[in-house]
RNA sequence: GGGCCAUUAGCUCAGUCGGCAGAGCACCUGACUUUUAAUCAGGGUGUCGGUGGUUCGAGUCCACCAUGGCUCACCA
């Protein structure tokens, strides 16, 4: 017994040799398909007695000697087929007996209903489109090994029908976002994925190298700074949906590459972005899921706008019992945080302390849609300062199902303040914070030509898809999540 | 990176106190022309994740390693 192949693989390889000796190509030509499985069942009354053709994967075989039943699965679902020796002929039936579960077939025949009421295709002609050399996972439990499901997603898609639904839904969500924005005059643009400077977010980038130019490059961690350059350039409503890369840990909410959509609108501010966010999300949910009330981790998430708004200071006061309007300095803020049990380094700026308390004591309580407004300037280096409180910015995040789904602000257009913010980030970088922003002179130069007042919004598409498909892990909404290679 | 858990047949999983490696599906042989988790009669197909160790004897106990899951940390 060779160790290369399992018994079942050997058997299937032998069957290929038999097929070839019978003059059958195990990897056949395209089959002229007229219908899909689900359609044959749903439109049975119109199709009964008619000749149709479909192709799909053989999922079950029930052989009765000189006749066989089987189930054929295509993208739409499964339909039963029925094959009789006296219908297709002895030779054809003999070849059918060399088939295995997993093989790809094209069949044509007449639609009828069996005694037991099952809509079935009575096969008159069929051909082999692809012989499967490996057996499929078990038909009742499907593939549950999470590792294998992600590594061999094609198997997951074949044997777990609900997985296919999630990814079809994802595609519709992405299309729905595009439709919504395109219909409102936004221009979809494409900006570089490889950056000489990784900016626009606090994250560690992936580094790569360009040989001909002899220089290092980073994969983008955000699309923000290029899209704002386009606003400077006079494009008033732009967006980009695309892949972002962050060199960080992997979790049920984080994949190293993920999809964001960033939206920028000139002559707008974060108030406009709030309306845009709740309308975009709720209308996409309605068009894709048919409802604004979603099942989400055993609870009902109601996306009907308008969503409540709470400032970060109000939220912190409400859930942590600390009123930062009365705590104006870092020297006071740090002990207040420690009193709540947080470990905070000496010299942590007030804004960062507020943010940490928010994340620790407020975020776990958020489930229904809510906008948290007015983030501290220290954690918002690209957002405009509030006119009434320069320590805070016109920034909000939208939380859905307890997860941050959108981040937006009235953009900082003042090049002098922007330079100051970058310098503050640089000093944090010098202090060892690898996620602090880098100085982007090229971007500052663009701002110095003048940028109109602008509202900007970023939405984590994967997390939105998680919400709308009730998925608890980001890996369940990414076809091929990042994995360590096997062996 | 820390903690906990998992890894046994192609797949889903059992495996008691350390004593011959098991079941269902799939697969193989045979029967069967309306079955549908088809049925009936027979067949076990295996580097028990890897490497060491303890032991008369290890799937089982110990150590280390690998991969994955959950979780904490980190991070939007």
Coordinates of C-alpha atoms (C1' of nucleotides) in Angstrom, one line a residue:
Chain A
X1 CA 0.0 0.0 0.0
X2 CA 1.5 3.3 -1.1
X3 CA 1.6 6.0 1.6
X4 CA 0.9 8.7 -0.9
X5 CA -2.8 8.1 -1.3
X6 CA -5.5 6.9 1.0
X7 CA -7.5 3.9 0.0
X8 CA -10.3 6.2 -1.2
X9 CA -8.0 8.3 -3.3
X10 CA -6.5 5.2 -4.9
X11 CA -10.0 3.9 -5.7
X12 CA -10.9 7.2 -7.4
X13 CA -7.6 7.2 -9.4
X14 CA -8.4 3.7 -10.6
X15 CA -11.8 4.8 -11.6
X16 CA -10.2 7.5 -13.8
X17 CA -8.2 4.9 -15.6
X18 CA -11.4 2.9 -16.2
X19 CA -13.2 6.0 -17.5
X20 CA -10.3 6.7 -19.8
X21 CA -10.3 3.1 -21.1
X22 CA -14.0 3.6 -21.9
X23 CA -13.3 6.7 -23.8
X24 CA -14.7 9.1 -21.2
X25 CA -12.9 12.3 -20.5
X26 CA -13.0 12.7 -16.7
X27 CA -12.6 16.5 -17.1
X28 CA -15.2 17.3 -19.7
X29 CA -16.3 20.2 -21.7
X30 CA -18.6 23.0 -20.5
X31 CA -22.3 21.9 -20.2
X32 CA -25.1 24.1 -21.6
X33 CA -27.1 24.8 -18.5
X34 CA -30.7 26.0 -18.7
X35 CA -31.7 26.1 -15.1
X36 CA -30.5 26.0 -11.5
X37 CA -31.5 23.6 -8.8
X38 CA -33.6 26.0 -6.7
X39 CA -35.4 27.3 -9.7
X40 CA -36.4 23.8 -10.8
X41 CA -38.0 23.2 -7.4
X42 CA -39.6 26.7 -7.0
X43 CA -41.0 26.8 -10.6
X44 CA -42.0 23.1 -10.8
X45 CA -45.5 23.9 -12.0
X46 CA -44.2 25.6 -15.1
X47 CA -41.3 23.2 -15.6
X48 CA -43.1 19.8 -15.1
X49 CA -42.6 17.6 -18.1
X50 CA -40.1 20.0 -19.7
X51 CA -36.5 19.2 -20.7
X52 CA -34.0 21.1 -18.7
X53 CA -30.2 21.0 -18.1
X54 CA -28.2 21.8 -15.1
X55 CA -24.7 21.1 -13.7
X56 CA -23.5 20.6 -10.2
X57 CA -21.7 18.5 -7.7
X58 CA -22.9 15.0 -6.8
X59 CA -23.7 15.2 -3.1
X60 CA -25.5 11.9 -2.4
X61 CA -26.0 8.7 -4.4
X62 CA -28.8 6.1 -3.7
X63 CA -28.2 3.2 -6.1
X64 CA -30.9 0.7 -6.7
X65 CA -29.3 -1.7 -9.1
X66 CA -30.5 -0.7 -12.5
X67 CA -31.6 2.8 -11.4
X68 CA -30.2 5.4 -9.1
X69 CA -31.2 8.5 -7.3
X70 CA -28.7 11.2 -6.5
X71 CA -28.6 14.9 -5.4
X72 CA -26.9 17.5 -7.5
X73 CA -25.8 20.7 -5.9
X74 CA -25.2 24.0 -7.7
X75 CA -24.8 27.5 -6.3
X76 CA -28.6 27.8 -5.7
X77 CA -29.0 24.5 -3.8
X78 CA -29.7 20.9 -4.5
X79 CA -32.2 19.0 -6.6
X80 CA -32.7 15.3 -6.9
X81 CA -31.9 13.5 -10.1
X82 CA -33.1 10.0 -11.2
X83 CA -31.2 7.8 -13.6
X84 CA -32.5 4.6 -15.1
X85 CA -30.6 2.1 -17.2
X86 CA -33.4 1.6 -19.7
X87 CA -33.5 5.4 -20.2
X88 CA -29.8 6.3 -20.6
X89 CA -28.6 2.9 -21.9
X90 CA -26.5 0.2 -20.5
X91 CA -23.1 1.9 -21.4
X92 CA -24.0 5.2 -19.9
X93 CA -25.4 3.7 -16.8
X94 CA -22.3 1.6 -16.4
X95 CA -20.2 4.8 -16.5
X96 CA -22.5 6.4 -14.0
X97 CA -21.7 3.6 -11.6
X98 CA -18.0 4.7 -11.7
X99 CA -19.0 8.1 -10.1
X100 CA -18.4 9.1 -6.6
X101 CA -19.8 11.7 -4.2
X102 CA -18.0 15.0 -5.1
X103 CA -17.9 14.5 -8.8
X104 CA -19.1 17.3 -11.1
X105 CA -21.8 16.5 -13.5
X106 CA -23.9 18.0 -16.2
X107 CA -27.3 16.4 -16.7
X108 CA -30.3 17.0 -18.9
X109 CA -33.7 15.5 -18.6
X110 CA -37.4 15.9 -17.8
X111 CA -38.7 17.5 -14.6
X112 CA -41.2 15.3 -12.7
X113 CA -42.3 14.6 -9.2
X114 CA -41.7 11.2 -7.5
X115 CA -44.3 9.2 -5.7
X116 CA -43.0 10.6 -2.4
X117 CA -43.5 14.1 -3.8
X118 CA -39.9 15.1 -4.5
X119 CA -39.2 17.3 -7.5
X120 CA -36.7 15.3 -9.6
X121 CA -34.9 15.5 -12.9
X122 CA -35.3 12.2 -14.8
X123 CA -31.9 12.1 -16.6
X124 CA -31.9 11.4 -20.3
X125 CA -28.3 12.5 -21.0
X126 CA -25.5 13.3 -18.7
X127 CA -21.7 13.9 -18.9
X128 CA -18.9 14.0 -16.4
X129 CA -17.4 17.5 -15.9
X130 CA -14.8 16.7 -13.3
X131 CA -13.9 13.6 -11.4
X132 CA -13.1 14.3 -7.7
X133 CA -10.0 12.5 -6.6
X134 CA -10.6 13.3 -2.9
X135 CA -13.6 12.4 -0.8
X136 CA -15.8 15.2 0.5
X137 CA -16.3 15.8 4.2
X138 CA -19.1 13.9 5.9
X139 CA -22.5 14.7 4.6
X140 CA -24.4 15.2 7.9
X141 CA -22.1 16.9 10.2
X142 CA -20.4 18.8 7.4
X143 CA -17.0 20.2 8.0
X144 CA -16.8 21.6 11.6
X145 CA -13.0 21.6 12.1
X146 CA -12.5 25.3 12.2
X147 CA -8.9 25.1 11.1
X148 CA -9.9 23.1 8.0
X149 CA -12.9 25.3 7.3
X150 CA -10.6 28.4 6.9
X151 CA -7.7 26.7 5.2
X152 CA -9.9 24.9 2.7
X153 CA -12.8 27.3 2.4
X154 CA -13.9 25.7 -0.8
X155 CA -14.8 22.6 1.2
X156 CA -16.7 24.7 3.7
X157 CA -18.6 26.3 0.9
X158 CA -19.5 22.9 -0.6
X159 CA -20.7 21.2 2.5
X160 CA -22.0 24.1 4.7
X161 CA -24.8 25.9 2.8
X162 CA -25.1 28.6 5.4
X163 CA -21.5 29.7 4.8
X164 CA -22.3 30.3 1.2
X165 CA -25.2 32.5 2.3
X166 CA -23.0 34.6 4.5
X167 CA -20.6 35.4 1.6
X168 CA -23.4 36.0 -0.9
X169 CA -24.8 38.4 1.7
X170 CA -21.3 40.0 2.1
X171 CA -21.2 40.7 -1.6
X172 CA -24.6 42.3 -1.5
X173 CA -23.7 44.5 1.5
X174 CA -20.6 45.7 -0.4
X175 CA -22.7 46.3 -3.5
X176 CA -25.3 48.1 -1.3
X177 CA -22.7 50.5 0.1
X178 CA -21.5 51.3 -3.4
X179 CA -25.0 51.9 -4.6
X180 CA -25.9 54.1 -1.7
X181 CA -22.8 56.3 -2.2
X182 CA -22.9 56.3 -6.0
X183 CA -26.6 57.3 -5.9
X184 CA -25.6 60.3 -3.8
X185 CA -23.0 61.6 -6.1
X186 CA -19.9 60.2 -4.4
X187 CA -17.0 59.3 -6.7
X188 CA -15.3 55.9 -6.1
X189 CA -11.6 56.4 -6.3
X190 CA -8.5 54.2 -6.0
X191 CA -5.4 55.4 -4.1
X192 CA -2.1 53.6 -3.5
X193 CA -1.9 50.5 -1.4
X194 CA 1.9 50.9 -1.1
X195 CA 2.9 54.0 0.8
X196 CA 6.2 55.5 1.5
X197 CA 4.7 56.5 4.8
X198 CA 2.0 54.6 6.6
X199 CA -0.4 57.2 7.9
X200 CA -4.0 58.0 8.7
X201 CA -4.3 55.6 11.6
X202 CA -2.6 54.4 14.7
X203 CA -1.2 51.0 13.8
X204 CA 1.9 49.2 12.9
X205 CA 2.3 48.7 9.2
X206 CA 3.7 45.8 7.1
X207 CA 6.9 46.7 5.4
X208 CA 8.0 45.7 1.9
X209 CA 10.6 46.7 -0.6
X210 CA 10.7 48.0 -4.1
X211 CA 13.8 46.8 -6.0
X212 CA 14.0 49.1 -8.9
X213 CA 13.5 52.2 -6.8
X214 CA 15.7 50.8 -4.1
X215 CA 13.4 51.9 -1.3
X216 CA 11.2 50.6 1.5
X217 CA 7.4 50.8 1.2
X218 CA 4.6 50.2 3.6
X219 CA 1.3 48.6 3.0
X220 CA -1.4 51.1 3.8
X221 CA -3.0 51.2 7.2
X222 CA -5.7 53.6 6.1
X223 CA -6.9 55.4 3.0
X224 CA -7.5 58.7 4.8
X225 CA -4.5 60.9 3.8
X226 CA -4.7 60.3 0.1
X227 CA -8.5 60.8 0.0
X228 CA -8.1 64.1 1.8
X229 CA -5.5 65.1 -0.9
X230 CA -8.3 64.6 -3.4
X231 CA -10.6 66.9 -1.4
X232 CA -7.8 69.5 -1.6
X233 CA -7.7 68.8 -5.3
X234 CA -11.4 69.8 -5.7
X235 CA -13.1 66.4 -5.8
X236 CA -15.9 67.2 -3.4
X237 CA -17.4 63.7 -2.6
X238 CA -15.1 60.7 -2.8
X239 CA -14.9 57.3 -1.3
X240 CA -12.7 54.3 -1.4
X241 CA -13.6 50.8 -0.4
X242 CA -10.6 48.6 -0.2
X243 CA -8.1 46.5 1.7
X244 CA -6.2 47.8 4.7
X245 CA -3.3 46.1 6.3
X246 CA -2.3 46.3 9.9
X247 CA 0.6 44.4 11.4
X248 CA -1.1 43.5 14.7
X249 CA -2.6 40.6 16.6
X250 CA -5.3 38.3 15.3
X251 CA -8.6 37.9 17.2
X252 CA -12.2 37.3 16.6
X253 CA -12.5 41.0 15.7
X254 CA -9.1 41.5 14.0
X255 CA -7.7 40.2 10.7
X256 CA -4.3 41.5 9.5
X257 CA -6.0 42.5 6.2
X258 CA -9.5 43.8 6.3
X259 CA -11.8 46.0 4.2
X260 CA -12.7 49.6 5.0
X261 CA -14.7 52.2 3.3
X262 CA -13.7 55.8 3.8
X263 CA -15.9 58.6 2.7
X264 CA -15.1 62.3 2.5
X265 CA -17.4 65.1 1.7
X266 CA -16.4 68.7 1.3
X267 CA -18.5 71.4 2.9
X268 CA -19.7 69.0 5.5
X269 CA -18.9 68.2 9.1
X270 CA -19.3 65.3 11.5
X271 CA -23.0 66.0 12.1
X272 CA -23.5 65.3 8.4
X273 CA -21.4 62.2 8.8
X274 CA -23.6 61.0 11.6
X275 CA -26.7 61.2 9.4
X276 CA -24.8 59.6 6.6
X277 CA -23.7 56.7 8.8
X278 CA -27.1 55.9 10.3
X279 CA -28.8 56.2 6.9
X280 CA -26.2 54.2 5.1
X281 CA -26.1 51.4 7.6
X282 CA -29.8 51.1 8.2
X283 CA -30.7 51.3 4.5
X284 CA -28.1 48.7 3.5
X285 CA -29.4 46.5 6.3
X286 CA -32.9 46.9 5.1
X287 CA -32.2 46.2 1.5
X288 CA -30.0 43.2 2.3
X289 CA -31.7 41.7 5.3
X290 CA -35.2 43.0 4.7
X291 CA -35.4 44.6 8.1
X292 CA -33.8 47.1 10.4
X293 CA -34.3 44.8 13.4
X294 CA -31.5 42.2 13.3
X295 CA -30.8 39.1 15.4
X296 CA -27.4 39.7 16.9
X297 CA -25.8 37.4 19.4
X298 CA -29.2 36.3 20.8
X299 CA -30.5 39.9 21.1
X300 CA -32.4 42.2 18.8
X301 CA -30.4 45.1 17.3
X302 CA -32.6 47.9 16.1
X303 CA -30.9 50.0 13.4
X304 CA -33.8 52.3 12.8
X305 CA -32.5 55.9 12.7
X306 CA -31.9 58.3 14.3
X307 CA -29.4 56.7 16.7
X308 CA -28.9 58.2 20.1
X309 CA -25.9 60.4 20.7
X310 CA -23.8 60.7 23.8
X311 CA -20.6 62.6 24.3
X312 CA -17.7 60.7 25.5
X313 CA -17.6 62.8 28.7
X314 CA -21.2 62.1 29.4
X315 CA -20.7 58.4 28.7
X316 CA -17.8 58.2 31.1
X317 CA -19.7 60.1 33.7
X318 CA -22.7 57.8 33.3
X319 CA -20.9 54.5 33.3
X320 CA -17.7 55.2 35.3
X321 CA -19.0 57.9 37.6
X322 CA -16.2 60.3 36.8
X323 CA -16.9 63.9 35.6
X324 CA -13.9 65.0 33.6
X325 CA -15.3 68.5 33.2
X326 CA -14.0 68.9 36.7
X327 CA -10.7 67.2 36.0
X328 CA -8.7 69.5 33.7
X329 CA -5.2 68.1 34.0
X330 CA -3.3 64.9 33.5
X331 CA -2.1 65.2 37.1
X332 CA -5.6 64.9 38.3
X333 CA -6.8 62.4 35.7
X334 CA -4.2 59.7 36.3
X335 CA -5.1 59.2 40.0
X336 CA -8.8 59.2 39.1
X337 CA -8.2 56.3 36.7
X338 CA -6.1 54.4 39.2
X339 CA -8.8 54.8 41.7
X340 CA -11.0 52.9 39.2
X341 CA -8.5 50.1 39.1
X342 CA -6.8 51.0 35.8
X343 CA -3.0 50.8 35.5
X344 CA -2.0 54.1 34.0
X345 CA 1.6 55.3 33.5
X346 CA 2.7 58.5 35.0
X347 CA 2.4 61.4 32.6
X348 CA -0.3 59.9 30.5
X349 CA -2.2 62.8 28.9
X350 CA -5.7 63.6 30.2
X351 CA -7.3 62.7 26.8
X352 CA -5.7 59.3 26.8
X353 CA -6.9 58.6 30.3
X354 CA -10.4 59.5 29.3
X355 CA -10.2 57.2 26.3
X356 CA -8.9 54.3 28.4
X357 CA -11.7 54.8 31.0
X358 CA -14.2 54.9 28.1
X359 CA -12.9 51.7 26.6
X360 CA -12.8 49.9 30.0
X361 CA -16.1 51.0 31.6
X362 CA -18.3 52.2 28.8
X363 CA -17.8 50.1 25.7
X364 CA -18.9 46.8 27.3
X365 CA -22.3 48.4 28.0
X366 CA -23.0 49.5 24.4
X367 CA -25.2 47.2 22.4
X368 CA -27.9 49.1 20.6
X369 CA -26.6 51.6 18.0
X370 CA -25.1 54.7 19.5
X371 CA -22.9 57.6 18.5
X372 CA -20.2 58.5 21.0
X373 CA -19.1 62.0 20.2
X374 CA -16.2 64.4 21.0
X375 CA -13.1 62.4 21.5
X376 CA -10.0 63.9 23.2
X377 CA -7.5 65.6 20.9
X378 CA -4.6 63.4 22.1
X379 CA -6.2 60.3 20.5
X380 CA -7.6 62.1 17.5
X381 CA -4.6 63.6 15.6
X382 CA -6.5 64.2 12.3
X383 CA -9.7 65.6 13.7
X384 CA -10.7 69.3 14.1
X385 CA -10.7 70.7 17.6
X386 CA -14.0 71.8 19.1
X387 CA -14.4 75.6 19.1
X388 CA -15.8 75.5 22.6
X389 CA -13.2 73.0 24.0
X390 CA -9.9 72.8 22.3
X391 CA -9.0 69.6 24.3
X392 CA -11.8 67.8 22.4
X393 CA -12.4 67.2 18.8
X394 CA -15.4 66.9 16.5
X395 CA -15.1 63.2 16.2
X396 CA -17.6 60.3 16.8
X397 CA -17.6 56.6 16.7
X398 CA -20.6 54.5 16.0
X399 CA -21.1 51.3 18.0
X400 CA -23.3 48.5 16.9
X401 CA -23.7 45.3 18.9
X402 CA -21.0 46.5 21.2
X403 CA -18.5 46.7 18.4
X404 CA -17.0 49.9 16.9
X405 CA -18.2 50.0 13.3
X406 CA -17.6 53.6 12.2
X407 CA -15.2 56.4 13.0
X408 CA -15.7 59.9 11.7
X409 CA -14.8 63.5 12.3
X410 CA -14.8 67.0 11.0
X411 CA -11.5 66.9 9.4
X412 CA -8.6 69.0 10.6
X413 CA -7.8 71.4 7.8
X414 CA -5.5 73.8 9.6
X415 CA -2.0 72.9 8.4
X416 CA -0.4 74.6 11.4
X417 CA -2.4 72.6 13.9
X418 CA -1.9 69.5 11.9
X419 CA 1.9 69.9 12.0
X420 CA 1.6 70.4 15.8
X421 CA -0.4 67.1 16.0
X422 CA 2.1 65.2 14.0
X423 CA 4.9 66.6 16.2
X424 CA 3.1 65.3 19.3
X425 CA 2.7 61.9 17.6
X426 CA 6.5 62.0 16.8
X427 CA 7.4 62.5 20.4
X428 CA 5.2 59.5 21.3
X429 CA 7.0 57.5 18.6
X430 CA 10.3 58.6 20.1
X431 CA 9.0 57.4 23.5
X432 CA 8.5 54.0 22.0
X433 CA 5.0 54.0 20.7
X434 CA 5.3 52.2 17.4
X435 CA 1.7 52.9 16.5
X436 CA 2.0 56.7 16.7
X437 CA 1.5 58.5 13.5
X438 CA 4.5 59.5 11.3
X439 CA 5.2 63.0 10.1
X440 CA 3.7 63.4 6.6
X441 CA 5.3 66.5 5.0
X442 CA 3.6 65.7 1.6
X443 CA 0.2 65.7 3.2
X444 CA 1.0 68.9 5.2
X445 CA 2.0 70.5 1.9
X446 CA -1.4 69.6 0.4
X447 CA -3.2 71.1 3.4
X448 CA -1.1 74.3 3.0
X449 CA -2.8 74.9 -0.3
X450 CA -6.1 75.0 1.5
X451 CA -8.6 72.3 2.1
X452 CA -12.3 73.0 2.4
X453 CA -14.2 72.2 5.6
X454 CA -14.8 68.5 5.3
X455 CA -16.5 65.6 7.0
X456 CA -14.8 62.2 6.8
X457 CA -16.1 58.8 7.8
X458 CA -14.6 55.3 7.9
X459 CA -16.6 52.1 8.2
X460 CA -15.1 48.7 9.0
X461 CA -16.8 46.7 6.3
X462 CA -16.0 43.3 7.9
X463 CA -17.5 44.3 11.2
X464 CA -20.6 45.6 9.5
X465 CA -20.9 42.3 7.7
X466 CA -20.5 40.5 11.0
X467 CA -23.4 42.6 12.4
X468 CA -25.6 42.0 9.5
X469 CA -24.9 38.2 9.3
X470 CA -24.9 37.6 13.0
X471 CA -21.3 36.3 12.8
X472 CA -19.3 36.1 16.0
X473 CA -15.9 36.0 14.4
X474 CA -14.4 38.1 11.7
X475 CA -13.0 35.0 10.1
X476 CA -16.5 33.9 9.3
X477 CA -17.0 36.9 7.0
X478 CA -13.5 36.8 5.3
X479 CA -13.2 34.0 2.7
X480 CA -9.6 33.3 3.4
X481 CA -8.6 34.7 6.8
X482 CA -4.9 34.9 7.5
X483 CA -3.5 31.6 8.9
X484 CA -0.2 30.2 9.6
X485 CA 0.8 27.7 6.9
X486 CA 0.3 24.0 7.7
X487 CA 3.4 21.9 8.7
Chain B
rG1 C1' 3.1 37.2 24.4
rG2 C1' 0.2 34.8 29.1
rG3 C1' -3.7 31.2 30.7
rC4 C1' -7.2 27.3 29.5
rC5 C1' -8.7 23.6 25.9
rA6 C1' -8.2 20.6 21.6
rU7 C1' -5.4 17.4 17.9
rU8 C1' -7.4 9.4 17.2
rA9 C1' -9.7 6.4 9.9
rG10 C1' -11.3 10.7 4.1
rC11 C1' -15.2 13.5 7.7
rU12 C1' -17.8 13.7 12.6
rC13 C1' -16.5 11.7 17.1
rA14 C1' -15.9 7.7 21.4
rG15 C1' -11.8 5.4 23.8
rU16 C1' -13.1 3.5 31.4
rC17 C1' -7.9 2.3 36.1
rG18 C1' -1.8 2.3 31.7
rG19 C1' -3.3 -3.9 29.1
rC20 C1' -5.3 -6.6 21.3
rA21 C1' -7.4 0.7 17.9
rG22 C1' -13.5 1.7 18.0
rA23 C1' -18.6 3.8 16.1
rG24 C1' -21.6 6.6 12.4
rC25 C1' -21.0 8.6 7.6
rA26 C1' -17.7 7.9 3.4
rC27 C1' -15.2 3.7 0.9
rC28 C1' -14.8 -1.7 -1.0
rU29 C1' -17.6 -6.7 -2.5
rG30 C1' -22.6 -8.5 -3.6
rA31 C1' -28.3 -7.9 -4.1
rC32 C1' -32.0 -4.3 -5.5
rU33 C1' -35.7 0.1 -11.6
rU34 C1' -39.7 5.8 -7.4
rU35 C1' -35.3 6.2 -3.2
rU36 C1' -34.4 10.4 -0.1
rA37 C1' -29.8 10.0 6.5
rA38 C1' -32.5 4.3 0.8
rU39 C1' -32.3 -0.7 2.5
rC40 C1' -30.1 -5.7 3.1
rA41 C1' -25.5 -9.2 3.6
rG42 C1' -20.2 -9.0 4.2
rG43 C1' -15.3 -6.0 4.6
rG44 C1' -11.7 -1.6 9.2
rU45 C1' -9.1 1.2 5.4
rG46 C1' -5.0 4.1 11.2
rU47 C1' 2.6 7.3 11.6
rC48 C1' -3.6 8.0 17.8
rG49 C1' -0.2 16.0 15.6
rG50 C1' 5.6 15.5 16.4
rU51 C1' 10.0 14.4 19.4
rG52 C1' 11.8 12.6 23.8
rG53 C1' 10.9 10.3 28.7
rU54 C1' 8.5 7.1 32.7
rU55 C1' 6.9 1.9 32.4
rC56 C1' 7.1 -5.2 31.5
rG57 C1' 3.6 -2.4 28.5
rA58 C1' 1.6 4.5 26.5
rG59 C1' -3.9 6.9 22.4
rU60 C1' -4.0 7.2 27.9
rC61 C1' 1.1 9.5 32.5
rC62 C1' 5.4 13.5 32.2
rA63 C1' 8.4 17.2 29.3
rC64 C1' 9.3 19.9 25.1
rC65 C1' 7.6 21.3 20.2
rA66 C1' 3.8 22.2 16.2
rU67 C1' -1.0 23.8 14.7
rG68 C1' -5.8 25.5 16.0
rG69 C1' -9.8 27.4 19.2
rC70 C1' -11.4 30.4 23.4
rU71 C1' -9.7 34.1 26.6
rC72 C1' -6.5 38.1 28.7
rA73 C1' -2.9 41.5 27.0
rC74 C1' -2.1 44.3 22.6
rC75 C1' -5.0 46.6 19.0
rA76 C1' -10.0 49.6 16.3

